[in-house]
Short mmCIF file of C-alpha atoms and ligand atoms in Angstrom, two decimals:
data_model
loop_
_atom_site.label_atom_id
_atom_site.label_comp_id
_atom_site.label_asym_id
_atom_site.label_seq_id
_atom_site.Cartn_x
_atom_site.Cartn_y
_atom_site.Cartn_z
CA UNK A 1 -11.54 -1.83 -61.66
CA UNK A 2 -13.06 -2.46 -58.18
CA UNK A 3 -13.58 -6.54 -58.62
CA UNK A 4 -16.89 -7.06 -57.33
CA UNK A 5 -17.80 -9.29 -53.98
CA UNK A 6 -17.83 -12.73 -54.79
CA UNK A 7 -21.05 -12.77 -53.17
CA UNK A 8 -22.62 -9.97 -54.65
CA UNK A 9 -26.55 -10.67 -53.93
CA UNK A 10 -26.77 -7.48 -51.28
CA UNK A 11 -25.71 -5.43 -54.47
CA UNK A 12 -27.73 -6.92 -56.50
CA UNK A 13 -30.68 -7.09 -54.26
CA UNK A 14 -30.22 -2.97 -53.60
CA UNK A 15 -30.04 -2.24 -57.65
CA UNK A 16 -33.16 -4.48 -58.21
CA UNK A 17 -31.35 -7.29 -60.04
CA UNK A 18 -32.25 -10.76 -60.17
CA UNK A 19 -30.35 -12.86 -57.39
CA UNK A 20 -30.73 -16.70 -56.40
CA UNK A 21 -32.06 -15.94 -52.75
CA UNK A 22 -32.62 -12.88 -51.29
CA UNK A 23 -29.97 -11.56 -48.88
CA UNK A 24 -29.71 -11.30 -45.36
CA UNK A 25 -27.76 -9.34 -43.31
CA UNK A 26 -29.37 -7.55 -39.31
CA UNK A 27 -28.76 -4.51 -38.02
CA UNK A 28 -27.27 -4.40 -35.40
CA UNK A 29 -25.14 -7.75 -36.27
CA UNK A 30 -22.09 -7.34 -34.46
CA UNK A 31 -23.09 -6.71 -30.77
CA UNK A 32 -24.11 -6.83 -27.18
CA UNK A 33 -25.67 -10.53 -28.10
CA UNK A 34 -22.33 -12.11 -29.30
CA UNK A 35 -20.20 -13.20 -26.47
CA UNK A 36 -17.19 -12.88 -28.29
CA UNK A 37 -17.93 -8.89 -28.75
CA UNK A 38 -18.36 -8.64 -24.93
CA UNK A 39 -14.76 -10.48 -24.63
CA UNK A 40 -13.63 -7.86 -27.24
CA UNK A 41 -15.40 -4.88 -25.38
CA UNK A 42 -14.11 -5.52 -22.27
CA UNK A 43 -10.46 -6.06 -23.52
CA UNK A 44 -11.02 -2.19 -25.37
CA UNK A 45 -12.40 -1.11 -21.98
CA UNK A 46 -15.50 0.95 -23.27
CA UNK A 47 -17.24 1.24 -26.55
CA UNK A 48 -15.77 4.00 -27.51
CA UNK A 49 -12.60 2.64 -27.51
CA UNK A 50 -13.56 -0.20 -29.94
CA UNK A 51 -15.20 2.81 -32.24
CA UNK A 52 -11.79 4.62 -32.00
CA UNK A 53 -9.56 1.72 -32.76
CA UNK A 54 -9.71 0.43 -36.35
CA UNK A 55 -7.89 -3.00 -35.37
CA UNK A 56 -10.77 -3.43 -33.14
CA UNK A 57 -13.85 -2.00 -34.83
CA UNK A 58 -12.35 -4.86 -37.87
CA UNK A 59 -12.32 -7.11 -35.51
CA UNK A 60 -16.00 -7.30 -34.20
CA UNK A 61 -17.48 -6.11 -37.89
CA UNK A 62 -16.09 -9.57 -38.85
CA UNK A 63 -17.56 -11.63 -35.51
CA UNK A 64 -20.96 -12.18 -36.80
CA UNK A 65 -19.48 -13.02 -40.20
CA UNK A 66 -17.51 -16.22 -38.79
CA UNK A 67 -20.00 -17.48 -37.03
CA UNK A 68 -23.34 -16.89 -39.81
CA UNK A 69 -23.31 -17.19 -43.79
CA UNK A 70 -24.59 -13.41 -43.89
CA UNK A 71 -24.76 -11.50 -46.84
CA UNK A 72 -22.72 -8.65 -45.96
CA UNK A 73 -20.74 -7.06 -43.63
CA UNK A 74 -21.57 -3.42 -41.78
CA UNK A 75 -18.93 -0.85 -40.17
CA UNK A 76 -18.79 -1.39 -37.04
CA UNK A 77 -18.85 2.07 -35.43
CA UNK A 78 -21.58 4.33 -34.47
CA UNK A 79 -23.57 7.04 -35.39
CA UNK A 80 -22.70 9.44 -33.01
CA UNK A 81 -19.30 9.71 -33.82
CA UNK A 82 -19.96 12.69 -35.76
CA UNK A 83 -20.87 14.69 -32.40
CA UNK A 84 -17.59 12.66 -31.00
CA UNK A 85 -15.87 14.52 -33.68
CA UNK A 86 -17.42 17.76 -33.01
CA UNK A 87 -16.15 17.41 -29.52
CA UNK A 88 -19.12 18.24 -27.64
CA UNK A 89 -18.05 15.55 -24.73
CA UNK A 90 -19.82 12.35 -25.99
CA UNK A 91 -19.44 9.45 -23.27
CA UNK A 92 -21.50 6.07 -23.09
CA UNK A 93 -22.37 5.40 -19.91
CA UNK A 94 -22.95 1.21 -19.12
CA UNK A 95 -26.75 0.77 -19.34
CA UNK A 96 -27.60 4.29 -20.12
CA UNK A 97 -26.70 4.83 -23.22
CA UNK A 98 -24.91 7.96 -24.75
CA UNK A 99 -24.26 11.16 -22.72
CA UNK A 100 -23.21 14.44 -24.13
CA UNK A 101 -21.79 16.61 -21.97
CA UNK A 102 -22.49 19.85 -24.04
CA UNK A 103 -25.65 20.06 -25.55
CA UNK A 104 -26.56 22.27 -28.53
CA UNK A 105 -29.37 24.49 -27.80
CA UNK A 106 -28.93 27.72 -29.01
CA UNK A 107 -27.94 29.83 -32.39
CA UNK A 108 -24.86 30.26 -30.75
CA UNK A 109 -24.24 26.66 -29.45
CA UNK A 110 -24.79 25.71 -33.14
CA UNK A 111 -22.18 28.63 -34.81
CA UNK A 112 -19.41 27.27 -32.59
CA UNK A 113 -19.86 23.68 -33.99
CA UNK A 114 -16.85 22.57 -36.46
CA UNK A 115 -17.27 20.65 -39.63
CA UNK A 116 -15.18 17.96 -39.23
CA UNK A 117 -12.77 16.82 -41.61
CA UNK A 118 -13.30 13.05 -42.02
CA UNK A 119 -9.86 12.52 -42.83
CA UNK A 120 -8.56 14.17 -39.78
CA UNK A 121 -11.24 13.75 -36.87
CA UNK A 122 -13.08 10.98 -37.94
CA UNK A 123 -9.98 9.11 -39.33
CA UNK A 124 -10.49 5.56 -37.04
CA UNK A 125 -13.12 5.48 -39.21
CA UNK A 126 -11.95 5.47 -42.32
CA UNK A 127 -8.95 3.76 -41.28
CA UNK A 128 -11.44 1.26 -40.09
CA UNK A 129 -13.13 0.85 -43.46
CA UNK A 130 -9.98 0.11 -45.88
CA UNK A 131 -9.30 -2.50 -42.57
CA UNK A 132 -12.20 -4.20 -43.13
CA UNK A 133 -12.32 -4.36 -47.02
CA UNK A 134 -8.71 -5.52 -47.00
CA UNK A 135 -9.24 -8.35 -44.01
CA UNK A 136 -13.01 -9.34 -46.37
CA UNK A 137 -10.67 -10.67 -49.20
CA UNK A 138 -13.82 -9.13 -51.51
CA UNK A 139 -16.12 -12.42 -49.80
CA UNK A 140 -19.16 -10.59 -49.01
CA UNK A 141 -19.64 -6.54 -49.42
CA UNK A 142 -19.14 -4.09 -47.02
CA UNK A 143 -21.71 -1.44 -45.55
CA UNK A 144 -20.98 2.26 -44.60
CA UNK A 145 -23.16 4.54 -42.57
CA UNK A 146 -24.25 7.15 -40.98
CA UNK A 147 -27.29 8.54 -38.94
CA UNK A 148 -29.55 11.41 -40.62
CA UNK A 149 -28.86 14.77 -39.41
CA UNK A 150 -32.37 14.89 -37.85
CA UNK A 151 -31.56 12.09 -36.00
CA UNK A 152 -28.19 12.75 -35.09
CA UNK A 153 -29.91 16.24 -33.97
CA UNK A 154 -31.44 14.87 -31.59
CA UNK A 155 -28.90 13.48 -29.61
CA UNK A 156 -27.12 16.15 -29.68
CA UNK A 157 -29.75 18.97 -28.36
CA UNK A 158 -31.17 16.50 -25.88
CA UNK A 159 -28.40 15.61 -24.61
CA UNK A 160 -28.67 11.70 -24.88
CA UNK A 161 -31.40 9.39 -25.77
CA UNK A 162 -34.95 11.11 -25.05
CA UNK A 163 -38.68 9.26 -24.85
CA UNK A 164 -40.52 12.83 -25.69
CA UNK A 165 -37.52 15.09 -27.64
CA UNK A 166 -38.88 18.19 -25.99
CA UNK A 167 -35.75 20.20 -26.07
CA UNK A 168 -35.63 19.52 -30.02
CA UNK A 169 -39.29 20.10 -30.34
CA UNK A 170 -38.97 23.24 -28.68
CA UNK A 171 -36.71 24.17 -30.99
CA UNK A 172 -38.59 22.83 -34.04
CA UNK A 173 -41.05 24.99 -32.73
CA UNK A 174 -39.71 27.95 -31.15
CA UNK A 175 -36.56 28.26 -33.11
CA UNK A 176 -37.13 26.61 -36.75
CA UNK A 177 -34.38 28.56 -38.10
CA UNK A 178 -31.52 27.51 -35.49
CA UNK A 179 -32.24 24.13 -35.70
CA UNK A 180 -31.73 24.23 -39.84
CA UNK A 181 -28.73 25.76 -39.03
CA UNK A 182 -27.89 22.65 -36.88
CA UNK A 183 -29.67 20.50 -39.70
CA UNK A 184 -27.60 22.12 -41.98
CA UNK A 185 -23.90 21.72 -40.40
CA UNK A 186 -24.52 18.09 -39.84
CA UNK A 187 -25.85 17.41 -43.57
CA UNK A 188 -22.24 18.84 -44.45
CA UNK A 189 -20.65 16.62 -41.93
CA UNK A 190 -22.25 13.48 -42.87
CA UNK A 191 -22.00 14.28 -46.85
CA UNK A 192 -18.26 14.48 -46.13
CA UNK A 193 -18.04 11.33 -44.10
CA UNK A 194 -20.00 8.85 -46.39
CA UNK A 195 -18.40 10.10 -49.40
CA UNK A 196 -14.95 9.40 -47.42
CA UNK A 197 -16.18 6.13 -46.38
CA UNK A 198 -17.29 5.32 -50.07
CA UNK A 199 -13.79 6.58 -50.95
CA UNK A 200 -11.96 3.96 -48.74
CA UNK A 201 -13.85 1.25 -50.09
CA UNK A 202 -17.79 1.35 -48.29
CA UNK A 203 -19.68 -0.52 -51.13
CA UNK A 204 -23.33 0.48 -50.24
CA UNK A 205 -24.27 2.67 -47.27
CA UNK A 206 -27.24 3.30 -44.78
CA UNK A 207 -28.61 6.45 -43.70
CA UNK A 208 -30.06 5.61 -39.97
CA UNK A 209 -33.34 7.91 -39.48
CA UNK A 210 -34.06 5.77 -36.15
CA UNK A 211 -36.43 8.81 -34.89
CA UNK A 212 -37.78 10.62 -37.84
CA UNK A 213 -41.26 8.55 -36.99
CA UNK A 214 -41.31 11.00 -33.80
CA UNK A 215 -41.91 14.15 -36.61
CA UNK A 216 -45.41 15.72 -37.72
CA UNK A 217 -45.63 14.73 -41.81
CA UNK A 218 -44.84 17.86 -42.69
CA UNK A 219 -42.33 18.38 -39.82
CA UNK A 220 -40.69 14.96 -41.54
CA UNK A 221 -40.45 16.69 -44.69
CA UNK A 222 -39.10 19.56 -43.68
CA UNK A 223 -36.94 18.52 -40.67
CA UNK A 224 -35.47 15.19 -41.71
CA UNK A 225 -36.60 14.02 -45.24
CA UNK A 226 -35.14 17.29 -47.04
CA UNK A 227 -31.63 17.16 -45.00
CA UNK A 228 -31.61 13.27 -46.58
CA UNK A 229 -32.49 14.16 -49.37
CA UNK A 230 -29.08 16.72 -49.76
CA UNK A 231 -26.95 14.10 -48.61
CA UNK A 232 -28.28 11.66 -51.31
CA UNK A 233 -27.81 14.12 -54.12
CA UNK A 234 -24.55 14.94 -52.75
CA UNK A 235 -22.83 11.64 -52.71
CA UNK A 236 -20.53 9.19 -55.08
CA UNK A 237 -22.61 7.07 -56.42
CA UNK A 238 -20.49 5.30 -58.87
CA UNK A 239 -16.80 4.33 -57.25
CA UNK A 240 -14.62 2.27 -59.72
CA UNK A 241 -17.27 1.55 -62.53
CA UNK A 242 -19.78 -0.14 -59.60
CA UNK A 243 -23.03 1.77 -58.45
CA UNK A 244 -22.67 2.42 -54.75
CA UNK A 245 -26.17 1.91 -53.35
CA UNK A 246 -27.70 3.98 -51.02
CA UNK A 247 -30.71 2.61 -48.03
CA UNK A 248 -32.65 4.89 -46.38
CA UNK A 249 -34.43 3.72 -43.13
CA UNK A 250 -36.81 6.04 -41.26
CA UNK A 251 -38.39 3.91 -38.13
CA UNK A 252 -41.90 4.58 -37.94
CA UNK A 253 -41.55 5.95 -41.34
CA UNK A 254 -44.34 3.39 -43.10
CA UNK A 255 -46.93 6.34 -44.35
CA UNK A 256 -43.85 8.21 -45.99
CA UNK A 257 -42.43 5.54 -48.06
CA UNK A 258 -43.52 6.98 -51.59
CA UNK A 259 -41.65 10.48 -50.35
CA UNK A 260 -38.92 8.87 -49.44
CA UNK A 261 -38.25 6.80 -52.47
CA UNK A 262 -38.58 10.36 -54.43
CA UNK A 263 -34.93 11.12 -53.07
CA UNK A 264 -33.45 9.10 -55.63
CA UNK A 265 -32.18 6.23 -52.95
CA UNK A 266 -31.85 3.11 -53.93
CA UNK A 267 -33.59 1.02 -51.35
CA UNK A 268 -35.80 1.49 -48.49
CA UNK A 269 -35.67 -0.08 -45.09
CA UNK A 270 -38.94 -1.08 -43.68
CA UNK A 271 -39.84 -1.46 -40.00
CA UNK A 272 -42.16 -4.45 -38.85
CA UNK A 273 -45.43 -2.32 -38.11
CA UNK A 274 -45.67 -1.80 -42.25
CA UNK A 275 -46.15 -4.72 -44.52
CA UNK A 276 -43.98 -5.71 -47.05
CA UNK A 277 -46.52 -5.82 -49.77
CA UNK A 278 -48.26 -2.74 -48.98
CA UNK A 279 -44.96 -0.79 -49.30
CA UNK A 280 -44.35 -2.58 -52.84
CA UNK A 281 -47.52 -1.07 -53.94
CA UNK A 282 -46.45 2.08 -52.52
CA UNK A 283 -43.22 2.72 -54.01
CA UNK A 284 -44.60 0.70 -57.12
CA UNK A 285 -40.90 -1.11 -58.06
CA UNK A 286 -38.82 2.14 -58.17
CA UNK A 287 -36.73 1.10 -54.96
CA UNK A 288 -35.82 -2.13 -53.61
CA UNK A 289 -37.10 -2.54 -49.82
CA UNK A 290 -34.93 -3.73 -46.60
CA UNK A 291 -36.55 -5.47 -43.48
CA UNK A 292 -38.92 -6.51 -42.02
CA UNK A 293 -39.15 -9.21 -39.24
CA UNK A 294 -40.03 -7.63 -35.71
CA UNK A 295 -36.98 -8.25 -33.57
CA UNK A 296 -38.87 -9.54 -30.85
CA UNK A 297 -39.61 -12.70 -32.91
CA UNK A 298 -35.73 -13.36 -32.17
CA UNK A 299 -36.99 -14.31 -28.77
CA UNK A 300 -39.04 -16.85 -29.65
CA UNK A 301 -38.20 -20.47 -30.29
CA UNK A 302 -36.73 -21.19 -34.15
CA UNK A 303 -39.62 -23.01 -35.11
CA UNK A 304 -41.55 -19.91 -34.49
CA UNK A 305 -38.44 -17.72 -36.20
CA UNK A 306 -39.02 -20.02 -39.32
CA UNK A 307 -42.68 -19.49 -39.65
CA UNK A 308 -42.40 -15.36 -39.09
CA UNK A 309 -39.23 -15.29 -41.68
CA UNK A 310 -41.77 -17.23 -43.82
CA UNK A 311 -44.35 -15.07 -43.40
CA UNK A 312 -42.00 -12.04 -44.23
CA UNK A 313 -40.35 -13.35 -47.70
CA UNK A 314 -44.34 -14.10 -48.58
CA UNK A 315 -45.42 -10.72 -47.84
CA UNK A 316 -42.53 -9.37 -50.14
CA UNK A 317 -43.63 -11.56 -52.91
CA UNK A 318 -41.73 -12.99 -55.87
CA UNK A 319 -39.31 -10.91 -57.30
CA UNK A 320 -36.25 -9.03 -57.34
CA UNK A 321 -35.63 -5.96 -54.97
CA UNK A 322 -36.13 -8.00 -51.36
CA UNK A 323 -32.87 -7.89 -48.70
CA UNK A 324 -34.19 -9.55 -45.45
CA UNK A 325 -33.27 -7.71 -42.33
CA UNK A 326 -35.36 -6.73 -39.00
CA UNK A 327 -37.27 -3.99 -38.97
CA UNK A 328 -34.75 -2.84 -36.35
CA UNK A 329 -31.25 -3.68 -33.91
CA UNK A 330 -31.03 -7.39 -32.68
CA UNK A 331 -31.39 -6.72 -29.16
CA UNK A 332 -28.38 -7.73 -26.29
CA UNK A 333 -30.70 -10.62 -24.86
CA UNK A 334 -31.25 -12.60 -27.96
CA UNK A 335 -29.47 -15.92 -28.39
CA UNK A 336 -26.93 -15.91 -31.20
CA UNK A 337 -28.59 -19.45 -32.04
CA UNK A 338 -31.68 -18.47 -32.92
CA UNK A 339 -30.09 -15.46 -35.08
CA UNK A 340 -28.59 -18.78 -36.50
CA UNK A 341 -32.20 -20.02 -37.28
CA UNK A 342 -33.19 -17.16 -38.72
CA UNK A 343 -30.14 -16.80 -41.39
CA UNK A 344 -31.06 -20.55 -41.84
CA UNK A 345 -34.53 -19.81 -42.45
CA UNK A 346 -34.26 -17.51 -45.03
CA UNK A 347 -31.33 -19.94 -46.79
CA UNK A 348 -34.08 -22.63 -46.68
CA UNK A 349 -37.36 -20.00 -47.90
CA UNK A 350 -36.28 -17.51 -50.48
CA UNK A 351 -34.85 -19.79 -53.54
CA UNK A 352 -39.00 -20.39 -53.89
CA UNK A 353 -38.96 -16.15 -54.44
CA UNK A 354 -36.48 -16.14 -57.24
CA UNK A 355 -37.15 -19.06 -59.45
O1 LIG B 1 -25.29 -2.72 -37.04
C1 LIG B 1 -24.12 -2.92 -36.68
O2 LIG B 1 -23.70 -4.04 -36.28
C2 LIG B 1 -23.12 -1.78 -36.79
C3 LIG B 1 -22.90 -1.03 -35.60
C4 LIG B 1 -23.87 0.05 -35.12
C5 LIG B 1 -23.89 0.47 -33.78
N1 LIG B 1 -24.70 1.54 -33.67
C6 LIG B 1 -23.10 -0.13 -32.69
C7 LIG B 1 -23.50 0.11 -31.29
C8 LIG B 1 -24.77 0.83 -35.82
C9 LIG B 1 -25.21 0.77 -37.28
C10 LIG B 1 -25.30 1.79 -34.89
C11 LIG B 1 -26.24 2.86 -35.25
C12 LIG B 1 -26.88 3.63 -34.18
N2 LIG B 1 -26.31 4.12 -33.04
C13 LIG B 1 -28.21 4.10 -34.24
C14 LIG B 1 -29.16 3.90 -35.39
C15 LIG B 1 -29.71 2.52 -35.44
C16 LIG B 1 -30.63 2.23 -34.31
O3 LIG B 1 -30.31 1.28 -33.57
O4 LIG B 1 -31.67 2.88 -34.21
C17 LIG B 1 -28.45 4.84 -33.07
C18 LIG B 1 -29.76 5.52 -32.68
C19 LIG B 1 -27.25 4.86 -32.32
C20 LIG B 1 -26.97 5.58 -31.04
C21 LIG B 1 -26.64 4.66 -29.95
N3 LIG B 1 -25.50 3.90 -29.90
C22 LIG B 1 -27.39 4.41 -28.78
C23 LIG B 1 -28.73 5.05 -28.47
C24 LIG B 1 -26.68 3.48 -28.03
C25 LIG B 1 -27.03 3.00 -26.66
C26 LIG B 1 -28.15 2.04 -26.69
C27 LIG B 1 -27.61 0.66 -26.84
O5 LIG B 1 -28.08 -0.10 -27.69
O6 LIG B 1 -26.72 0.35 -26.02
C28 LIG B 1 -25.51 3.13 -28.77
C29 LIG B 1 -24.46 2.16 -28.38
C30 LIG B 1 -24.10 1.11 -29.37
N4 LIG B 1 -23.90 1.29 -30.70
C31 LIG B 1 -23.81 -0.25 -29.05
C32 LIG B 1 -23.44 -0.88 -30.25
C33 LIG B 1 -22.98 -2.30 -30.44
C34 LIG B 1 -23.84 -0.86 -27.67
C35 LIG B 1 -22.66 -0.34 -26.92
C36 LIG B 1 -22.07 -1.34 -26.00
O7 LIG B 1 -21.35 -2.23 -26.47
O8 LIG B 1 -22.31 -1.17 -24.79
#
């Protein structure tokens, strides 16, 4: 039997069940903000190193855990370390984010892509993962994830972050059938990687849809939604006698929430420009919902932080089905102490949800 976590209110929370207070755990936790993960980063030497070195990636998944009563812990990796694997020349470049050196832009850009095997190429990975479980003692859960194949798409044809994804869009438009091909390949990769993740001991996982809100409706459907969808039929959901839940989180993704929650996931993360209550009503109880505060909040002064997590856990409602998160990454400048507040705040606020 896998024992469960001895906090197990993330689980919980995911499957619906009744908890005491709602869980909290932000993407984005171990990061850029923490000074000890800059100390760690700089020892590594780059990013990529701590991605690639399973001692290390522990290391800073556990950071945020030592110094806030979270909920849960998340992989620290990324999600481009399927392209890493690919080996199309992935670099991160200080302040610009990632680079690829060889982008995928045509039918025959996208043949020449590998599969890779998770327990081969992406093995820091899972390495990392049966790391982290052991060095958690089972205290809180642990998170595995990915990036959806649209999103991971884009990287990879645009060669890096974009504002305007013309290069994909061109080939949404131009080439629908190449890109499904691309769509395609990376559902397989990813399918193989969570359920390798799940198999070293990933309790719950997140599929990262950070720019499916870019996408048409019925481009969404098509482009991103249906490639999710695949991966979420395809995966373990039961490991050891324990449902492993399964988030999905498409930013910008508020008008698509009832489609989404068709996919059989379990939960649904929310970003801060839809409200809580609204997205209840829309997925009328059949998923639980992750978010929503707006990260910028984090700026503000913990008074303020208290009010806005207030606000959030109100919007939600009573209930079952609520994990508190933002509705996206804690951002480098943000002062670990008022991440403090916030964890505080919703320690304080969400017992009055539960009773
Ligand atoms: O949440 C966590 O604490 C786990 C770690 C995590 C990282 N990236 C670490 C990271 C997770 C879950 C991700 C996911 C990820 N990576 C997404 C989806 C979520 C989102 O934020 O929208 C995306 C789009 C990426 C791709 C990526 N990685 C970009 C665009 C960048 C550069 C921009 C930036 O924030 O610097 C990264 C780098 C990255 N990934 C950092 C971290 C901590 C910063 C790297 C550094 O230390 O310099």
């Amino acid at each position: 039997m896998n024992t469960p976590p001895a906090n197990d209110r993330l689980l919980r929370a995911l499957l619906r069940q009744p908890v005491d207070r709602t869980p909290v755990w932000i993407m984005r936790q171990a990061g850029r903000y923490l000074p000890e993960y800059r100390a760690t980063r700089a020892r590594a030497g780059s990013f990529l190193a701590l991605c690639t070195t399973p001692e290390l990636a522990c290391e800073v998944t556990l950071q945020p855990l030592q110094r806030f009563p979270l909920d849960a812990a998340i992989l620290f990796s990324d999600i481009l370390t399927i392209p890493y694997a690919m080996g199309v020349g992935l670099s991160f470049e200080t302040g610009e984010g990632p680079k690829i050196e060889r982008p995928i832009r045509s039918a025959a850009d996208v043949a020449a892509l590998p599969v890779p095997d998770p327990h081969t190429e992406l093995r820091f990975v899972i390495d990392a993962v049966s790391l982290i479980r052991r060095e958690l003692g089972g205290r809180v859960p642990l998170l595995g994830f990915a990036g959806s194949p649209w999103t991971v798409a884009t990287y990879l044809v645009e060669g890096g972050s974009s504002r305007d994804f013309v290069r994909i869009k061109h080939l949404l438009y131009g080439a629908p059938a190449t890109l499904h091909a691309l769509l395609d390949k990376l559902a397989q990769a990813t399918l193989l990687y969570l359920n390798a993740q799940i198999a070293a001991g990933a309790q719950a996982l997140m599929l990262f849809d950070t720019w499916g809100g870019v996408l048409t409706p019925a481009a969404y459907r098509e482009f991103s939604l249906a490639y999710m969808q695949r991966i979420v039929a395809g995966l373990t959901r039961e490991r050891a006698g324990a449902r492993v839940p399964v988030i999905l989180f498409t930013k910008g993704g508020g008008a698509w929430l009832e489609r989404m929650a068709g996919t059989g996931a379990d939960a649904l993360g929310v970003d801060w420009t839809t409200d809580l209550a609204a997205a209840r009503r829309q997925t009328g109880g059949r998923v639980a919902l992750q978010g929503n505060l707006d990260p910028a909040v984090l700026r503000a002064p913990p008074a303020v932080i208290r009010d806005e997590v207030g606000r959030v856990l109100a919007s939600y409602g009573p209930g079952p089905g609520h994990v508190f998160n933002l509705g996206h990454g804690v951002t480098p400048d943000v002062d670990p102490e008022h991440v403090a507040a916030l964890v505080a705040a919703v320690q304080e606020l969400s017992p009055a949800c539960h009773r």
